[in-house]
Tab-separated table of C-alpha atoms in Angstrom:
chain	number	residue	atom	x	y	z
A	116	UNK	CA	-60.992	6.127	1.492
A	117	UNK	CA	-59.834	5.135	4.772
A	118	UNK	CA	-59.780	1.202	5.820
A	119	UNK	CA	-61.065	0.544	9.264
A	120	UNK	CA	-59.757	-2.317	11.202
A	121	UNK	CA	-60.558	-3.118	13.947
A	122	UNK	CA	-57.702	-4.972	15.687
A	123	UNK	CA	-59.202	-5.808	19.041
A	124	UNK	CA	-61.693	-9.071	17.073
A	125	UNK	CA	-59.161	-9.026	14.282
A	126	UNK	CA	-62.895	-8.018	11.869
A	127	UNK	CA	-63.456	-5.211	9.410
A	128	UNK	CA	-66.478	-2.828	9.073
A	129	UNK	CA	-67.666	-1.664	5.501
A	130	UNK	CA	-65.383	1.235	4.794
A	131	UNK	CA	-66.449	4.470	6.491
A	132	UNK	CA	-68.593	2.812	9.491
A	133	UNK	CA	-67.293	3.633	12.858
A	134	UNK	CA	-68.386	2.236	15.860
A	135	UNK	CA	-66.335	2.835	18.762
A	136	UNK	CA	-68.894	1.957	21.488
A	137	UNK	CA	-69.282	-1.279	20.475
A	138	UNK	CA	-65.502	-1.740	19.110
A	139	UNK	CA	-63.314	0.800	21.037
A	140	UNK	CA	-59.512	-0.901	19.584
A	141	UNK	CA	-59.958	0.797	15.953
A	142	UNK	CA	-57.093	1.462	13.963
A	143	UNK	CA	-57.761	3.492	10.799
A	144	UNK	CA	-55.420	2.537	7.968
A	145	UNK	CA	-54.926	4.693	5.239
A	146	UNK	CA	-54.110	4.193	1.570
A	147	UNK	CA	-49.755	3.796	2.091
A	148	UNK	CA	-50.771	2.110	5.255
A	149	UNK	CA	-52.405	-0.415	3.400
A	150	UNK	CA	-49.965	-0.735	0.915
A	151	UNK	CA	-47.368	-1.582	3.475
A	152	UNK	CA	-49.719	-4.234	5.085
A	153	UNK	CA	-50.398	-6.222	1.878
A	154	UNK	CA	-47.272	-6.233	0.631
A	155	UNK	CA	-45.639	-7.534	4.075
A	156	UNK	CA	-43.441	-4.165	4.651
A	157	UNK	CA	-41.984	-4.104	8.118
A	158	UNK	CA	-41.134	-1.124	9.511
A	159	UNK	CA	-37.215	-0.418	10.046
A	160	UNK	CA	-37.896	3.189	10.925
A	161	UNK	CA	-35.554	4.271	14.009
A	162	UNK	CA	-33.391	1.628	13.485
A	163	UNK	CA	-29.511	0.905	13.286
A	164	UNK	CA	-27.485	-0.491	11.167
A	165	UNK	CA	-24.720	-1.874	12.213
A	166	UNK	CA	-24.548	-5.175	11.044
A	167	UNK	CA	-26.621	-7.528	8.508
A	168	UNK	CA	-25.997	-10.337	12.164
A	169	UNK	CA	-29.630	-7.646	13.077
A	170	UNK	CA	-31.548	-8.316	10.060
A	171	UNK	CA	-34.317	-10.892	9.146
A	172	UNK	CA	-33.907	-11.953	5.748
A	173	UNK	CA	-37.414	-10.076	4.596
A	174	UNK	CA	-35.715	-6.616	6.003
A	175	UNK	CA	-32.941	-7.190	4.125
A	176	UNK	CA	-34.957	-8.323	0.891
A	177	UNK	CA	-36.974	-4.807	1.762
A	178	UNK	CA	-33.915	-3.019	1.368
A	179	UNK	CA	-33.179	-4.624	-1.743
A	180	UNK	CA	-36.421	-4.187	-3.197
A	181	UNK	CA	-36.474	-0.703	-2.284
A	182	UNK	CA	-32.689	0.226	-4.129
A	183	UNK	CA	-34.581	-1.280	-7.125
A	184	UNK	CA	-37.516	0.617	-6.569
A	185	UNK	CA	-35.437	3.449	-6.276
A	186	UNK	CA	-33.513	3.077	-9.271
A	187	UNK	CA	-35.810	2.488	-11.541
A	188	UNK	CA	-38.138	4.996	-10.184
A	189	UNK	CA	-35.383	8.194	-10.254
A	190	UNK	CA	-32.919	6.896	-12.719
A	191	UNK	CA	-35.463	5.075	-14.643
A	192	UNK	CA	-38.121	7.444	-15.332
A	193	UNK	CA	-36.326	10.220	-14.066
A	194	UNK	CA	-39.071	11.101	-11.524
A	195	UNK	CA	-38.443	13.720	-9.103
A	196	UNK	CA	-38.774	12.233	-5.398
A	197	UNK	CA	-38.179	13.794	-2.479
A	198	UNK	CA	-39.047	11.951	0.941
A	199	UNK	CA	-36.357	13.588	2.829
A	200	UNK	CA	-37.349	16.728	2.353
A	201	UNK	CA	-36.578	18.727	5.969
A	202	UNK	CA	-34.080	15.914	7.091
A	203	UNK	CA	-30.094	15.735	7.558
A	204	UNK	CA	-27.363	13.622	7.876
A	205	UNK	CA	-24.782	13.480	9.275
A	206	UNK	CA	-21.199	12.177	7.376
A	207	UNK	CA	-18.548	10.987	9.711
A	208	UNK	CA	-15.178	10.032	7.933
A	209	UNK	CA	-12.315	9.050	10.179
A	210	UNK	CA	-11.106	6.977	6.974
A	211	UNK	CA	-11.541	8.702	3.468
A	212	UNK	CA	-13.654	6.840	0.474
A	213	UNK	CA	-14.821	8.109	-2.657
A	214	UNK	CA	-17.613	5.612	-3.155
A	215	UNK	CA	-18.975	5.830	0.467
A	216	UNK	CA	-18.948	9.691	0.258
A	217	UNK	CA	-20.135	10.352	-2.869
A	218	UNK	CA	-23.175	7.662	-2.904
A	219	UNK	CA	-24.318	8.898	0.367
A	220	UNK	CA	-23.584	12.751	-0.427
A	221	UNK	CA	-25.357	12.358	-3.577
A	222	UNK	CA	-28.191	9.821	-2.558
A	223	UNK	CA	-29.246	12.068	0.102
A	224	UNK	CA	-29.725	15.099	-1.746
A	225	UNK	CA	-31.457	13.243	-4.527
A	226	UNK	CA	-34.069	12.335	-1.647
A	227	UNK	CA	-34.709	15.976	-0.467
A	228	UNK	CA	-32.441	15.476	2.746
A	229	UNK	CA	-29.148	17.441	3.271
A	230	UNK	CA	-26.084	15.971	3.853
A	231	UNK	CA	-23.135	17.061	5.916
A	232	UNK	CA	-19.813	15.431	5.557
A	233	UNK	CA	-17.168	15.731	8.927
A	234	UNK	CA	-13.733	14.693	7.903
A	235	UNK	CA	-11.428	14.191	10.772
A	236	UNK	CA	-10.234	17.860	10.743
A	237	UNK	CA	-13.960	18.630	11.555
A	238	UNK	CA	-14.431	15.928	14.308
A	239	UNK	CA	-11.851	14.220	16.293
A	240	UNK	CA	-14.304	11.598	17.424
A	241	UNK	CA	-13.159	10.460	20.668
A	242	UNK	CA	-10.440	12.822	20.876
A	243	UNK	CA	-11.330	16.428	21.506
A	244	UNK	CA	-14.484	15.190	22.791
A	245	UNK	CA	-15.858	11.607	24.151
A	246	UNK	CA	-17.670	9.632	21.472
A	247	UNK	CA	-20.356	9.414	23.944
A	248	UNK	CA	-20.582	13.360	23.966
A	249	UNK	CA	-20.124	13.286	20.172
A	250	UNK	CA	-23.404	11.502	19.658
A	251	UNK	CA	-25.253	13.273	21.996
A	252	UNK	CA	-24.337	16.522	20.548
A	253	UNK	CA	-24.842	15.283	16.478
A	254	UNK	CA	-27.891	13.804	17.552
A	255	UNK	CA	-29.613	17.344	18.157
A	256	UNK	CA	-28.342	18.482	14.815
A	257	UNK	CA	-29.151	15.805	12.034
A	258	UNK	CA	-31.842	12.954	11.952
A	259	UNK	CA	-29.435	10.242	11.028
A	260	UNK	CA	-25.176	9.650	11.613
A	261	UNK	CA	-23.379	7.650	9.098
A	262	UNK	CA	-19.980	6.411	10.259
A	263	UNK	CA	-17.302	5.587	8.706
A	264	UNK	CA	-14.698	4.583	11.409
A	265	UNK	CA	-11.345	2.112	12.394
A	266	UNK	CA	-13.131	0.274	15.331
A	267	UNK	CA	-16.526	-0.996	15.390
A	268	UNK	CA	-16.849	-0.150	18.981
A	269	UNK	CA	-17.170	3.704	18.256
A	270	UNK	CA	-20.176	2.477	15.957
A	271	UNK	CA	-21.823	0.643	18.784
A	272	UNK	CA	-20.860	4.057	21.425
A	273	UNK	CA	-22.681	6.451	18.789
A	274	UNK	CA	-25.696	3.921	18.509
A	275	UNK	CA	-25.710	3.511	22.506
A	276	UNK	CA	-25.486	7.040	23.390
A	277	UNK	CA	-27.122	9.009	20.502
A	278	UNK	CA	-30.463	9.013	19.586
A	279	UNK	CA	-30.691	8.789	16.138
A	280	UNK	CA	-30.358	5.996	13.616
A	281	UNK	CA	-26.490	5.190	13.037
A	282	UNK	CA	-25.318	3.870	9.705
A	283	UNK	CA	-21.942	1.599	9.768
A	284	UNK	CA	-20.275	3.279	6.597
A	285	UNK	CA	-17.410	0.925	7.412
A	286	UNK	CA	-15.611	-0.323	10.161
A	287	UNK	CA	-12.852	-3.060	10.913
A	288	UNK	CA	-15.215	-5.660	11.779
A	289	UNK	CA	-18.032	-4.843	9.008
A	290	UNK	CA	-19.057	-2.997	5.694
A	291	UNK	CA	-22.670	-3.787	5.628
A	292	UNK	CA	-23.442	-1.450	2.646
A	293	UNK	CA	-20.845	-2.937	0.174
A	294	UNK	CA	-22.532	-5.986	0.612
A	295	UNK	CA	-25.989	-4.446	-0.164
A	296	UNK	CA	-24.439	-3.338	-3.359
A	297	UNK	CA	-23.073	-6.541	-4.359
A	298	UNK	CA	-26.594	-8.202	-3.743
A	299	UNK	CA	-28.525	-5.680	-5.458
A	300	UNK	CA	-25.743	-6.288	-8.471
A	301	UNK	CA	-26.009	-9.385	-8.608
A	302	UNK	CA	-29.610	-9.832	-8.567
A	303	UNK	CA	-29.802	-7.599	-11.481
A	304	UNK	CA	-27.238	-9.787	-13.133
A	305	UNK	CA	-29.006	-13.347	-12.655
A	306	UNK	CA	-32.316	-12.836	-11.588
A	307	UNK	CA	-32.283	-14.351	-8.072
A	308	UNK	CA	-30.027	-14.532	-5.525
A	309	UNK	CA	-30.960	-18.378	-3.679
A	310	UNK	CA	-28.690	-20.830	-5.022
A	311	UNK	CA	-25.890	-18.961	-5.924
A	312	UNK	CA	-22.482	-19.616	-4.767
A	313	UNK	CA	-19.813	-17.004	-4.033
A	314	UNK	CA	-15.889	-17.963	-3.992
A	315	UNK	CA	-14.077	-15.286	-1.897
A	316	UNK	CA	-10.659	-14.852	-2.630
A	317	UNK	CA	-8.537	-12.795	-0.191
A	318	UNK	CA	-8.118	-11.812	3.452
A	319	UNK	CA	-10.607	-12.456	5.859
A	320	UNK	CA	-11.495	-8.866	6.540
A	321	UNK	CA	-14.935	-7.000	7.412
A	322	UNK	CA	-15.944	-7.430	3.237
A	323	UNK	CA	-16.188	-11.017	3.499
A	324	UNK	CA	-17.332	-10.766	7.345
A	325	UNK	CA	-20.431	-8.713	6.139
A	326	UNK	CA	-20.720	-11.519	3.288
A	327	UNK	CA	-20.803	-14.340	6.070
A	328	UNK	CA	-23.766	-12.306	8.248
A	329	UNK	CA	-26.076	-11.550	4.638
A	330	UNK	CA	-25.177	-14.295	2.151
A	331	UNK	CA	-27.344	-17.402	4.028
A	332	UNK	CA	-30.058	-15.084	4.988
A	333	UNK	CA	-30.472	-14.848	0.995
A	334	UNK	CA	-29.760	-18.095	-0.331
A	335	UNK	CA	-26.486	-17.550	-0.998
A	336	UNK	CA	-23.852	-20.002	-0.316
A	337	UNK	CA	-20.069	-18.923	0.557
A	338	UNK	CA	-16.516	-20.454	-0.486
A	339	UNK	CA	-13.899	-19.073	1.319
A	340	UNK	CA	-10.485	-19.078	0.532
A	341	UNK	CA	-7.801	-17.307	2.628
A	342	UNK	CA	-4.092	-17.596	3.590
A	343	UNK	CA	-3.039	-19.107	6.790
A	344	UNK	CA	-3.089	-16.229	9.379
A	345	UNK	CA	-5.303	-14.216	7.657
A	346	UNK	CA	-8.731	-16.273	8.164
A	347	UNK	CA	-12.337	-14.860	9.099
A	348	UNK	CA	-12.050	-13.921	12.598
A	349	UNK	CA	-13.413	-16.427	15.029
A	350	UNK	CA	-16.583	-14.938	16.337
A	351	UNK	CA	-18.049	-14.021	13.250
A	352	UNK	CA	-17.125	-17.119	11.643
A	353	UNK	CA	-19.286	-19.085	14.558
A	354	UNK	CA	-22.151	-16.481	13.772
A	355	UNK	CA	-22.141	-17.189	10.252
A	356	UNK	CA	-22.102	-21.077	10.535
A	357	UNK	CA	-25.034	-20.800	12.544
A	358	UNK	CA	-26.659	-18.962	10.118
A	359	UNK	CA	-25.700	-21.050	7.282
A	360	UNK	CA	-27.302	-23.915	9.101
A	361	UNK	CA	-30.483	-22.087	10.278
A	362	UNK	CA	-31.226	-21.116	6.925
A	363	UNK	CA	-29.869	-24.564	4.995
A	364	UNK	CA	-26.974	-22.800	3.140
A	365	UNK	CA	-23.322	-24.176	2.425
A	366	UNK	CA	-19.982	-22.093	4.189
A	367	UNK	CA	-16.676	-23.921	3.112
A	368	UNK	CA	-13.385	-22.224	4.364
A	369	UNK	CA	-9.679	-23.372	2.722
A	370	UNK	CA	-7.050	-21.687	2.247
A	371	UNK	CA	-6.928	-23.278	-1.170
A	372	UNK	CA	-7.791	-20.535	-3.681
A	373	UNK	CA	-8.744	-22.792	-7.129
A	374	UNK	CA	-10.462	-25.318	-4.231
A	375	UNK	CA	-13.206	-22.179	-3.544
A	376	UNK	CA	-13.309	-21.491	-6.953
A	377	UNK	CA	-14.486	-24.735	-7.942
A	378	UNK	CA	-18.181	-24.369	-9.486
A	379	UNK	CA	-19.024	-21.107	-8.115
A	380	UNK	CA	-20.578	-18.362	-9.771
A	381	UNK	CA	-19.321	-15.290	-8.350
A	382	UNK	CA	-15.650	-14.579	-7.668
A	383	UNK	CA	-14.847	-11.733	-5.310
A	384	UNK	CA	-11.689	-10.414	-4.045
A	385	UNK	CA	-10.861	-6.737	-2.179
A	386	UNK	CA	-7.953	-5.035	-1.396
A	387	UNK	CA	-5.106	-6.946	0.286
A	388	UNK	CA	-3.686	-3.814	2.321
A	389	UNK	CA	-6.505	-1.870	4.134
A	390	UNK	CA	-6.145	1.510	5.471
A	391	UNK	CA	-3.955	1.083	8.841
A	392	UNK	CA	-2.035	-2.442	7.541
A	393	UNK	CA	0.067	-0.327	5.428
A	394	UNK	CA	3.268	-1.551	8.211
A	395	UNK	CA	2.162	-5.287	7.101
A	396	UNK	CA	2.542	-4.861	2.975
A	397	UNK	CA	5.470	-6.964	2.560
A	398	UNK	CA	4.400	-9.735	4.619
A	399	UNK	CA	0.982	-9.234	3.451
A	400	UNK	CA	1.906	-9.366	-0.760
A	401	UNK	CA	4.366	-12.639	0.162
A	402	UNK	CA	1.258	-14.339	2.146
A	403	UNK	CA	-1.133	-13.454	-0.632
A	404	UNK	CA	1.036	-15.124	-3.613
A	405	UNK	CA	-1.610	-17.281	-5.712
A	406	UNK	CA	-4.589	-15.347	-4.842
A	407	UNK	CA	-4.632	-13.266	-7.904
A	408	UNK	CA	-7.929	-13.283	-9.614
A	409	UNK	CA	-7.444	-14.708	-13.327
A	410	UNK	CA	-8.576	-16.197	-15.934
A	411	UNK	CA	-6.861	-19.598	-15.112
A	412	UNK	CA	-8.350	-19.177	-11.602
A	413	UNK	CA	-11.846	-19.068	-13.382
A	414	UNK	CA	-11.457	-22.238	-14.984
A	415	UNK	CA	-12.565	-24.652	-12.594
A	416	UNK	CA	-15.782	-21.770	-11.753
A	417	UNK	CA	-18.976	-22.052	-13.360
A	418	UNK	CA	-19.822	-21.040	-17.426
A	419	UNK	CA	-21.265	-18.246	-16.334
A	420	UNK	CA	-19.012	-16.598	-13.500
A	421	UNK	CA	-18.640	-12.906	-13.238
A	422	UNK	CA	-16.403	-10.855	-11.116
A	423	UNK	CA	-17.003	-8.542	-7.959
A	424	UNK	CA	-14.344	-6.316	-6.438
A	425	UNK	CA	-15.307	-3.143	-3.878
A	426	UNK	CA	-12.485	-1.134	-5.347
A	427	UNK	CA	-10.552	0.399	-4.989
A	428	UNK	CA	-8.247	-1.956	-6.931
A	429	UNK	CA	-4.793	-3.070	-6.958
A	430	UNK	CA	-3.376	-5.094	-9.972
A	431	UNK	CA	-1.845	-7.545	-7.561
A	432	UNK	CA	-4.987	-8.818	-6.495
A	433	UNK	CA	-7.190	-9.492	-9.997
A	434	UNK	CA	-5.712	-8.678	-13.499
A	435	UNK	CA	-6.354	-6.567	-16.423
A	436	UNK	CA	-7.586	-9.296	-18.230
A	437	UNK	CA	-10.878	-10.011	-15.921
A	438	UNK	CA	-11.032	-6.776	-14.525
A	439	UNK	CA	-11.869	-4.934	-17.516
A	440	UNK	CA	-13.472	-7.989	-19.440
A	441	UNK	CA	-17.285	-8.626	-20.074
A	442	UNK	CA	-16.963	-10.841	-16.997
A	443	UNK	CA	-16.730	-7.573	-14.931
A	444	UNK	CA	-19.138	-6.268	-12.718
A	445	UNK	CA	-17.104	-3.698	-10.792
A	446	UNK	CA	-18.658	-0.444	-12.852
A	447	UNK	CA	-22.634	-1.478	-11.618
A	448	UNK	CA	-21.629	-2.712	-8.044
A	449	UNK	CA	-19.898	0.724	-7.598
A	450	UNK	CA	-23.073	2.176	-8.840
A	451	UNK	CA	-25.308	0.420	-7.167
A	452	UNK	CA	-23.624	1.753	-3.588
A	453	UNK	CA	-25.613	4.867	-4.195
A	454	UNK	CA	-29.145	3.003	-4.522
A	455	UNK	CA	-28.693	0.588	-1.687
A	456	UNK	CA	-27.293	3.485	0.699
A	457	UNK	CA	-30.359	5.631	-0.407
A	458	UNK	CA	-32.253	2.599	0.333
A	459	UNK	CA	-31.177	2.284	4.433
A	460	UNK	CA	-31.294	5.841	4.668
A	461	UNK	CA	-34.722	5.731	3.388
A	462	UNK	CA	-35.978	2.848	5.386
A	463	UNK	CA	-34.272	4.471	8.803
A	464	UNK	CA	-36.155	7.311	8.225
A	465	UNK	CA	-39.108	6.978	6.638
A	466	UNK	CA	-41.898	4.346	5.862
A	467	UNK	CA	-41.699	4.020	1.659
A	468	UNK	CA	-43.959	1.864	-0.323
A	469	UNK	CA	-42.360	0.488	-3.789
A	470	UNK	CA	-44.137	1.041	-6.401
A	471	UNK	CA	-42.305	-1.371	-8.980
A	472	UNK	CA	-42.826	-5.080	-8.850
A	473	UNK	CA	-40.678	-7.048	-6.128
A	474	UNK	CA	-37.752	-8.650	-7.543
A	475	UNK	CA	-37.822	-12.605	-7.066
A	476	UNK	CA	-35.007	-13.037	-4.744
């Protein structure tokens, strides 16, 4: 039975009364409606996402909550749940990925939607045709554009210009959904998220810039260890202090490996090359000596550290010996790419209601 409200006096009538002579603001809520109001849902529908800098800290709990919901829901139980039904995406690749492609291919079509991927044969964005025509054009086609691109400014051209939600699937400056997986990972790990600290071990790249927009908005305080040259850039490092003081967090840069290590809980490293530094790889491997992820490095971490790495992975950067121990976390984070990328889809597009408990963040 409907619920109405009636917003203008902020009062309620008994359900099914109606009265809009004397009360002519009525909003009639039904069942999901109501769901969403007691629960606290916000509505991301329409959205972007670009960046984790746009989120509140409940949106971004929302998301989390609903890759859990999600998971446990389809993989769970194995129920059959199709939201998407009648919707489309659309894939843009300029830089390949097996993780980003496959989550989103698969996520999509587990949600009733249809995805369609667009290497760089398929679209020259920018090239054959202006990014601003690109968007304009895709936007009559699908209901949402994931992009996975070089510079972040194409992101923020597609989101200006088109008029569907865009999806950063990567780009220099940011990787917004790794970081969603790493959350969600490590939530299932420990339990909650506030309170933990995370020791970042490598270059200061858009992995750990993504870290340094989310990680205070959850609790989560940040270690970072990089070499000389190769620090956070600038801007985002301002962003993210700010943050870590608005929301009473720690953020400790050094370029001291075993000093960001000390008593953390998390270890993470990435790739020291990316995708268009291939030129740099000598000067990169001498600049990275001693920031190997190891066993000796995880002595001065807390009892119960575990490893993260977005993969893939290079033997240079964390060894055999944690990267295939129980320590290990790489296998679920991968996994948990597909549940948190269903998840933004899924809030972009639609309004969903969880149905399993809220995870205490």
């Amino acid at each position: 039975m409907a619920l109405l409200r009636f917003a203008a006096r902020g009062k309620e009538l008994v359900p099914g009364v109606f009265r809009q002579s004397v009360f002519p603001a009525v909003q009639v809520l039904g069942q999901k409606s109501w769901e969403r109001h007691m629960s606290g849902h916000v509505s991301m529908v329409g959205r972007n996402f670009l960046t984790l800098k746009d989120f509140s800290p409940s949106e971004i709990q929302q998301i989390l909550w609903t890759a859990a919901d999600l998971k446990a829901r389809i993989k769970g139980t194995g129920e059959l749940y199709t939201p998407l039904v009648g919707k489309s995406a659309g894939l843009i690749f300029q830089k390949r990925s097996t993780r980003t492609r496959l989550s989103t291919e698969t996520g999509v079509g587990l949600l009733g939607g249809q995805p369609c991927f667009l290497s760089p044969d398929d679209i020259h964005l920018g090239v054959n045709e202006t990014v601003k025509d690109s968007a304009k054009v895709l936007s009559g086609f699908v209901d949402l554009i994931l992009a996975r691109v070089y510079g972040h400014e194409d992101l923020e051209s597609l989101a200006t210009e088109g008029s569907v939600p865009i999806v950063n699937g990567l780009s220099e400056l940011y990787h917004p959904l790794q970081i969603l997986a790493d959350m969600q990972t490590l939530q299932d790990h420990f339990g909650n998220l506030r309170g933990l600290t995370v020791a970042w071990v490598g270059d200061g790249n858009n992995i750990i810039h993504s870290f340094m927009m989310g990680a205070p908005k959850l609790g989560v305080n940040l270690k970072i260890a990089t070499p000389k040259g190769y620090e956070t850039y600038p801007n985002v490092t301002k962003d993210a202090e700010e943050l870590a003081k608005q929301y009473g967090t720690q953020m400790y840069h050094t370029n001291d490996p075993r000093d960001a290590c000390e008593g953390a809980n998390v270890l993470v490293t990435d790739t020291w090359i990316s995708m268009g530094q291939e030129e740099e790889k000598l000067d990169r491997l001498k600049a990275f000596q001693g920031y190997q992820v190891t066993h000796k490095l995880g002595e001065v971490a807390a009892k119960d550290w575990v490893f993260l790495h977005c993969l893939p992975r290079k033997q240079e950067e964390v060894d055999d010996a944690v990267f295939y121990s129980d320590r290990s976390l790489v296998w679920p984070e991968a996994e948990n790419r597909k549940w948190t990328v269903m998840a933004v889809i899924l809030s972009l597009l639609k309004d969903h209601v969880c149905t399993t408990p809220k995870p205490d963040f």
